Coordinates of C-alpha atoms in Angstrom, one line a residue:
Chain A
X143 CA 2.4 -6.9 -8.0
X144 CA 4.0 -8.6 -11.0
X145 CA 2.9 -7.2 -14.4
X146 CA 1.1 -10.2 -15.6
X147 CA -1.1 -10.2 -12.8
X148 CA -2.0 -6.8 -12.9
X149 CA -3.2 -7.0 -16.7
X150 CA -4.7 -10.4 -16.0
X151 CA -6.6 -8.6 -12.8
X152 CA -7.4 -5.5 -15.1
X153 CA -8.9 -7.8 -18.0
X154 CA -10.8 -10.1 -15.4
X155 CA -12.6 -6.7 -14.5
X156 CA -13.2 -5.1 -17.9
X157 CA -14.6 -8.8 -18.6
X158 CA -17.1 -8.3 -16.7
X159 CA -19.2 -5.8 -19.4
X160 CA -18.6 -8.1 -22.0
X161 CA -21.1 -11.1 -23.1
X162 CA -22.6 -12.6 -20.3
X163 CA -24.0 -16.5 -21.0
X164 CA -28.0 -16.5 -20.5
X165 CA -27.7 -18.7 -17.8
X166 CA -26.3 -16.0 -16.0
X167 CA -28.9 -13.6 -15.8
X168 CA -29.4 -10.9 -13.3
X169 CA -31.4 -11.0 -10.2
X170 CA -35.3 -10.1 -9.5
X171 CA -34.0 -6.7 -7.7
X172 CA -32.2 -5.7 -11.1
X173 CA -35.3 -5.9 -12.9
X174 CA -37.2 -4.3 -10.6
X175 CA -34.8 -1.0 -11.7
X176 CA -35.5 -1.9 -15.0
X177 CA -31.7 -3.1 -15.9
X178 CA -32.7 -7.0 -16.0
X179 CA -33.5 -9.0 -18.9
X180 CA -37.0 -8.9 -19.2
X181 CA -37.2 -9.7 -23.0
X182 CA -35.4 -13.2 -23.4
X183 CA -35.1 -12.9 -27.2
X184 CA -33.0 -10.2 -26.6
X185 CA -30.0 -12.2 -25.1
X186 CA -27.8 -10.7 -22.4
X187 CA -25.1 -8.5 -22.6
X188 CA -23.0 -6.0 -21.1
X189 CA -21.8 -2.7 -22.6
X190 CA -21.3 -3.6 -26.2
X191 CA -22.4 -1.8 -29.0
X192 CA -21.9 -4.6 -31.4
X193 CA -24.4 -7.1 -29.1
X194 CA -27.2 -4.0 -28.3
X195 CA -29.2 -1.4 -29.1
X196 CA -28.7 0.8 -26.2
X197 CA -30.0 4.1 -27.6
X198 CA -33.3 2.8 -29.0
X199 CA -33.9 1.2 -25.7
X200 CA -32.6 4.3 -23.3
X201 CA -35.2 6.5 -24.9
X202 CA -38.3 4.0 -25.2
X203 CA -39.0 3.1 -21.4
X204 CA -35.4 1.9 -19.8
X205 CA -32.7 -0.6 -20.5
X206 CA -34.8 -3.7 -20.6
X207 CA -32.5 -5.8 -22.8
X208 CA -29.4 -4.9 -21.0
X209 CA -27.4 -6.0 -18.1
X210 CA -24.2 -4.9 -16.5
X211 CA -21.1 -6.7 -15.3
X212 CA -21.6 -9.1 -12.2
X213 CA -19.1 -6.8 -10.0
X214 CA -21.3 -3.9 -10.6
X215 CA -24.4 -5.5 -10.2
X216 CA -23.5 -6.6 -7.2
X217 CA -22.7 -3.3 -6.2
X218 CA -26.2 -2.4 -7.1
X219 CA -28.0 -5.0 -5.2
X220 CA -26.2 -4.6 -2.1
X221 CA -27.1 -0.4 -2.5
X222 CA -30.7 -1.1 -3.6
X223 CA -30.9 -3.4 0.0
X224 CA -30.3 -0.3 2.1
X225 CA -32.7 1.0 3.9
X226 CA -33.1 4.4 6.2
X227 CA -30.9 4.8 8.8
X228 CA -28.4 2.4 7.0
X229 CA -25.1 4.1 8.8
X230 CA -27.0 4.2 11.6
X231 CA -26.7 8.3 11.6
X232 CA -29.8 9.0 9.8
X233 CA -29.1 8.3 6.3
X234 CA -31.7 8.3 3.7
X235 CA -32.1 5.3 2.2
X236 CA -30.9 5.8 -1.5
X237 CA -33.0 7.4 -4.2
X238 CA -34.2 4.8 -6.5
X239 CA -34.5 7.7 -9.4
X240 CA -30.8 8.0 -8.9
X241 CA -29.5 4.7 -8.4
X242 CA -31.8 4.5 -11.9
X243 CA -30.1 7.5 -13.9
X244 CA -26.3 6.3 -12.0
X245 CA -27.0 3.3 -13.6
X246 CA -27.7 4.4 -16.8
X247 CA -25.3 6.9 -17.3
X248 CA -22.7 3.5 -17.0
X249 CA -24.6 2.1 -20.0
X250 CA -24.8 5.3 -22.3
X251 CA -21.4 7.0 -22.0
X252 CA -19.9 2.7 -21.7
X253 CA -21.7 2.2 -24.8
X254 CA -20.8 5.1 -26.6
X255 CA -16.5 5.2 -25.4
X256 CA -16.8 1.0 -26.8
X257 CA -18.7 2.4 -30.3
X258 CA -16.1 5.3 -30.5
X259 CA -13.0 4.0 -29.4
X260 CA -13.7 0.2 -29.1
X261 CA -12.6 -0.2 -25.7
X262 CA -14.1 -0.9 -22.2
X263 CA -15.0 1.3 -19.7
X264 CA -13.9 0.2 -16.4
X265 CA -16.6 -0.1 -13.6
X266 CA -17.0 2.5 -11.3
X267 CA -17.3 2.6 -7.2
X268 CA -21.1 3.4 -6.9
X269 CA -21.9 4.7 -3.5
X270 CA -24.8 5.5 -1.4
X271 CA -25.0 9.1 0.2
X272 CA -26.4 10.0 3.5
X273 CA -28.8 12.6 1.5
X274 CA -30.3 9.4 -0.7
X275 CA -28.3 10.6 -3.7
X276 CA -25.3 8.3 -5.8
X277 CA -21.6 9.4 -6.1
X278 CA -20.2 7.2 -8.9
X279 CA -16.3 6.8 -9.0
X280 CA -13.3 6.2 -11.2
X281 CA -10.5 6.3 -9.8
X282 CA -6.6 4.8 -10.7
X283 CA -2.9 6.2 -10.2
X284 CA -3.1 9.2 -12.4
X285 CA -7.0 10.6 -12.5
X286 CA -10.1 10.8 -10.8
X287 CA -13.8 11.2 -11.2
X288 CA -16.7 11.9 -8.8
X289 CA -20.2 12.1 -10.5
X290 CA -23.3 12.2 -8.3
X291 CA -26.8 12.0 -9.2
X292 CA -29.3 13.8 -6.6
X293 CA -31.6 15.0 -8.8
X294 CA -34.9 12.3 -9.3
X295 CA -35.7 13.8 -12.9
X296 CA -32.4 12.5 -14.1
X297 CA -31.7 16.5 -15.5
X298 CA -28.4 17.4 -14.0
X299 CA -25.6 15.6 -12.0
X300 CA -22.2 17.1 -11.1
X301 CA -19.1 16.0 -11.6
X302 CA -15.1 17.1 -10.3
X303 CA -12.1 15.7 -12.2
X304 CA -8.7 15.7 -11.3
X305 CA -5.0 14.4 -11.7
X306 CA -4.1 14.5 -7.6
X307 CA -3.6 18.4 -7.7
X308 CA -6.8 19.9 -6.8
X309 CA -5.4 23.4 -7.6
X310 CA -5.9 22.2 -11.1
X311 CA -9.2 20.3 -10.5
X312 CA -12.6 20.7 -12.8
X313 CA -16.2 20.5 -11.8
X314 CA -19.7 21.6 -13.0
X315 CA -22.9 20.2 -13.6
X316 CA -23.6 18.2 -17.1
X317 CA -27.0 16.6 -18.5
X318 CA -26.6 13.0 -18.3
X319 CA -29.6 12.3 -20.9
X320 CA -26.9 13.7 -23.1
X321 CA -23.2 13.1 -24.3
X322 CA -21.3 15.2 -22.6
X323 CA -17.9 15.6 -24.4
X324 CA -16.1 17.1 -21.2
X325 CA -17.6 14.2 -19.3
X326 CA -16.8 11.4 -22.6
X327 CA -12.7 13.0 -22.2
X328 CA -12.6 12.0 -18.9
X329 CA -14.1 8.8 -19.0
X330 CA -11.6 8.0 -21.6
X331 CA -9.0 7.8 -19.2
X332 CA -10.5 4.5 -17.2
X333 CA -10.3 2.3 -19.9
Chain B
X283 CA -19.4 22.5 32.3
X284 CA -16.6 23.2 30.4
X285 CA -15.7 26.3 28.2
X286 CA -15.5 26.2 24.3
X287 CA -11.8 26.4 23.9
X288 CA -9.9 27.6 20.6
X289 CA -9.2 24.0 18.4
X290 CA -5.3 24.9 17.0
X291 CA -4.8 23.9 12.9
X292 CA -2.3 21.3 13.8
X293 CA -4.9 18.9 15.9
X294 CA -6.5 15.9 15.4
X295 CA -10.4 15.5 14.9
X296 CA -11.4 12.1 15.4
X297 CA -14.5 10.9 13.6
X298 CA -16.7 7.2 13.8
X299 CA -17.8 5.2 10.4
X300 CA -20.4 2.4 11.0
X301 CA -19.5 -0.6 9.1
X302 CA -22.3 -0.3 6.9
X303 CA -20.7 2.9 5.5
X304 CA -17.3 2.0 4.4
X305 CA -15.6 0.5 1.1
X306 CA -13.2 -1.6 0.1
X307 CA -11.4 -0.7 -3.4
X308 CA -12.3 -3.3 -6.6
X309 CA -10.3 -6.0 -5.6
X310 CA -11.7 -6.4 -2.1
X311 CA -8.6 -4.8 -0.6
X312 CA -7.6 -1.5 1.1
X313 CA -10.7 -0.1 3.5
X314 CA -11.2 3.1 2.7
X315 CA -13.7 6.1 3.9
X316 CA -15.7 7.3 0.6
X317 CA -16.7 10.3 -0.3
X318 CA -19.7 9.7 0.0
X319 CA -19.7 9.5 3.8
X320 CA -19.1 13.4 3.9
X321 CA -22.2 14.2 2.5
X322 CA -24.9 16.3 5.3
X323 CA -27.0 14.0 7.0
X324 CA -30.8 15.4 6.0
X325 CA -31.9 15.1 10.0
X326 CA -28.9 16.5 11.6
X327 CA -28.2 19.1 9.1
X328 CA -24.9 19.9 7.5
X329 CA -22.7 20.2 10.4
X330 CA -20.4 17.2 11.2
X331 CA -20.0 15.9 14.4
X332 CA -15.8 14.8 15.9
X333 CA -13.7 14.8 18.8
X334 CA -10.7 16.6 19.5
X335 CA -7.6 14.8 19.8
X336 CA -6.7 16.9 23.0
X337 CA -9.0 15.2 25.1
X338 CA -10.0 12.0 23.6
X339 CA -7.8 9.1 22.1
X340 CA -9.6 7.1 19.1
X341 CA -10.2 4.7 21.7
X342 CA -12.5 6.9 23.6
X343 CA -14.5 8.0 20.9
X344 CA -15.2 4.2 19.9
X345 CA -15.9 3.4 23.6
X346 CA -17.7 6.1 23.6
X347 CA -20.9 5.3 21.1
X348 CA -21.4 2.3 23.4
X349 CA -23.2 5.1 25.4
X350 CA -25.2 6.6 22.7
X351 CA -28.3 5.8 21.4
X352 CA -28.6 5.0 18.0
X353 CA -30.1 7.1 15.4
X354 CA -34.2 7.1 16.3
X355 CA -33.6 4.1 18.6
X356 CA -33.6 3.6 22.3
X357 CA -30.8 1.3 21.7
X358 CA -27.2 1.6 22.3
X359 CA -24.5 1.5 19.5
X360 CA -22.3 -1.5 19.6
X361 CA -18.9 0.2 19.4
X362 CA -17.0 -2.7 17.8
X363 CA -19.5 -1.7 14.7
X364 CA -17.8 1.4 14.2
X365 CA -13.9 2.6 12.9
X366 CA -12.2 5.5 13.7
X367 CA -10.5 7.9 11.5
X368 CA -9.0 11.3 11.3
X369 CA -8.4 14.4 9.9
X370 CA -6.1 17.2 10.8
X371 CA -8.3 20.7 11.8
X372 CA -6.0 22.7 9.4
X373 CA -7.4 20.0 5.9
X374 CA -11.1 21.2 6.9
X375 CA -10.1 25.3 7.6
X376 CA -8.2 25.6 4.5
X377 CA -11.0 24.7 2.1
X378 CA -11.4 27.7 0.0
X379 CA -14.9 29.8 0.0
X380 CA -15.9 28.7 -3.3
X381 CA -16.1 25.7 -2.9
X382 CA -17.8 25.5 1.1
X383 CA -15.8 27.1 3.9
X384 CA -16.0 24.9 7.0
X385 CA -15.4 26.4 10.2
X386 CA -14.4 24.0 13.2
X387 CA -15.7 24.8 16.7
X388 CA -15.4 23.1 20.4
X389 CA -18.8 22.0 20.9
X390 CA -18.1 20.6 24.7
X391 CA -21.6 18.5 25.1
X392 CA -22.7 18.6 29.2
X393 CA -25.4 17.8 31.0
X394 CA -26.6 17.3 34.5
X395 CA -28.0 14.7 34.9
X396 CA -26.5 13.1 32.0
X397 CA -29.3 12.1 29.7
X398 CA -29.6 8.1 28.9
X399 CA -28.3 7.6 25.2
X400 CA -26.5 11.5 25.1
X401 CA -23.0 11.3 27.6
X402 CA -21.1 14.0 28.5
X403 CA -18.5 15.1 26.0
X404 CA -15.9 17.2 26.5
X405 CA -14.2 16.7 23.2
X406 CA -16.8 17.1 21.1
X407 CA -16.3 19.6 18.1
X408 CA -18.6 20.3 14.9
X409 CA -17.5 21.4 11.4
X410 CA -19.8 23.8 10.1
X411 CA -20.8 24.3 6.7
X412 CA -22.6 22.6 3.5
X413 CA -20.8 19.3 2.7
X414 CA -22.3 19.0 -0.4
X415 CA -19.5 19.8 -3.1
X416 CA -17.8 17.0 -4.6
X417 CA -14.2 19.2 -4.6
X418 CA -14.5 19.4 -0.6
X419 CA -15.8 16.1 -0.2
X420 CA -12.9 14.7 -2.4
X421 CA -9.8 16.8 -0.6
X422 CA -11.4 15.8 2.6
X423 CA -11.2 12.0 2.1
X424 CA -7.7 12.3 0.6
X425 CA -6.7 13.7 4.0
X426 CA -8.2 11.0 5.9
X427 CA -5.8 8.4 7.9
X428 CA -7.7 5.3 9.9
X429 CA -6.9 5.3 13.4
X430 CA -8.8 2.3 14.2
X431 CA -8.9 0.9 11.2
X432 CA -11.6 -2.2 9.5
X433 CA -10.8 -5.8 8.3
X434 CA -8.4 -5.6 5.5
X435 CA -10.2 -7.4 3.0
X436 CA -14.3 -7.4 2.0
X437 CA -14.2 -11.3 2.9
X438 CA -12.6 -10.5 6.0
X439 CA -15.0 -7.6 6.8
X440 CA -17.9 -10.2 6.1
X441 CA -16.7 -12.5 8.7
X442 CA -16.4 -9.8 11.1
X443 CA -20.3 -8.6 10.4
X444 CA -21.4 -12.4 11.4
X445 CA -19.9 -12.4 14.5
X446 CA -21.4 -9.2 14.9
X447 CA -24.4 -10.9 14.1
X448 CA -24.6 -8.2 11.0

């Protein structure tokens, strides 16, 4: 692919957290997770630190106020529209909980590598598991990342990180109510 | 009947993925199998289900869910629903123990009569062990090649779901 088109594919997707016209707001199932606007004074936007006020809102009742970038949402809608049995093997339909904290964890540690560093995180893969949990993942030429969220109560998720080599692969578990720095460093690397 | 035979490292397990269940990277492009689709299935446990290459082509195991009921259902699978890929038996034996060891087994399936929605299957093999870490589950889906493979495009894909009447 010729250069120009890469970075013009690669800004056309980080685009997509940036301000989003009101016009464009997201769907009914959004809000029902609580990631729709719900409060139109608020305006719309996507992971920007200079447009939000993501922490207040995190830690009162969920990201009201907020939305996410079309791609992603879309992601989300077509996930929240599974139901049991969705591969038709006996998959759970997935766990709202943790399509919730999934979600979230996009908008805290996006919010937080834009304020620190001023640059956009990348949108993840966000898949359904056959055990009702969410795998998020980044994924590009050099480095990967695998989160998923299983637990409801949002306390722990795991993560593995590596450059290709699995000999020299890391995983654990991490709070995601919390910045993890391990988890911040690696994020680092998608934008 | 036929006996459980030993499964050699350098074989082929052949394994089905319902439409439903498989991606296509950010741009639309590229089908892939995600990690995700490793994890146990809560019913059925955390054993996975695949055919040995010595007796079935990826054909047959396609053709093959056409006989099957599917999950909870007295209906048959439509086959052209589901793609094919594989893994070598040596990527699933040399996970290390730390991270879940997976042992992979003949599991010939035979019955007389042959129940409606369960046929006969004399390739069947199971991995056994927890699927649950996200190192195994990542190596695993590294290793995987399509032998029948999906569209190659999401818009593609979506036209094949309507005249599957998905």
């Amino acid at each position: 692919m010729h250069m120009n088109t890469q970075i013009r594919n690669v800004s056309k997707i980080r685009n997509d957290y940036r301000l989003k016209p009101l016009s464009r707001n997201t769907q009914q199932n959004n809000r029902e997770w609580g990631i729709g606007e719900k409060n139109p004074r608020s305006g719309l936007v996507g992971i920007s630190v200079q447009h939000t006020k993501f922490h207040p809102v995190y830690t009162k009742t969920g990201i009201e106020d907020f939305t996410l970038g079309s791609k992603f949402e879309e992601e989300i809608r077509e996930i929240a529209d599974l139901n049991d049995n969705w591969d038709e093997e006996g998959a759970l339909k997935p766990d709202y909980s943790n399509l919730k904290n999934a979600t979230l964890f996009v908008l805290k540690y996006g919010n937080s590598i834009l304020k620190t560093f001023g640059k956009n995180l990348s949108y993840p893969e966000i898949n359904p598991c056959k055990d009702g949990s969410i795998d998020l993942v980044w994924r590009d030429k050099t480095n990967f990342l695998i989160l998923n969220f299983r637990e409801p109560n949002g306390q722990i998720a795991n993560f593995y990180f590596d450059q290709y080599d699995p000999n020299l692969g890391r995983q654990g578990g991490f709070v995601p109510s919390e910045l993890d720095q391990d988890i911040l460093n690696y994020l680092k690397k998608f934008v | 009947m036929w006996e459980k035979e030993t499964i050699p490292d350098p074989d082929k397990l052949y394994f089905f993925i319902h439409i439903h269940a498989m991606r296509y990277d950010k741009e639309g492009n590229n089908p892939f199998v995600p990690e995700s689709s490793l994890t146990n299935t809560p019913d059925s446990g955390p054993n996975k289900s695949s055919d040995w290459s010595k007796y079935h082509r990826p054909e047959d195991t396609r053709f093959l869910r056409g006989e099957e009921y599917k999950f909870g259902q007295k209906i048959f699978k439509k086959p052209d629903e589901y793609f094919i890929y594989s893994t070598l038996v040596s990527d699933w034996r040399s996970i290390d123990q730390q991270h879940g060891k997976q042992s992979v087994e003949h599991d010939p399936i035979y019955n007389d009569p042959i129940p409606i929605g369960t046929p006969n299957n004399r390739a069947h093999s199971i991995i056994i062990g927890n699927k649950d870490d996200l190192k195994l589950r990542t190596i695993i889906a590294r290793s995987i090649k399509w032998e029948i493979a999906p569209p190659d495009t999401k818009i593609e894909c979506k036209e094949y779901k309507k005249t599957l009447g998905l």
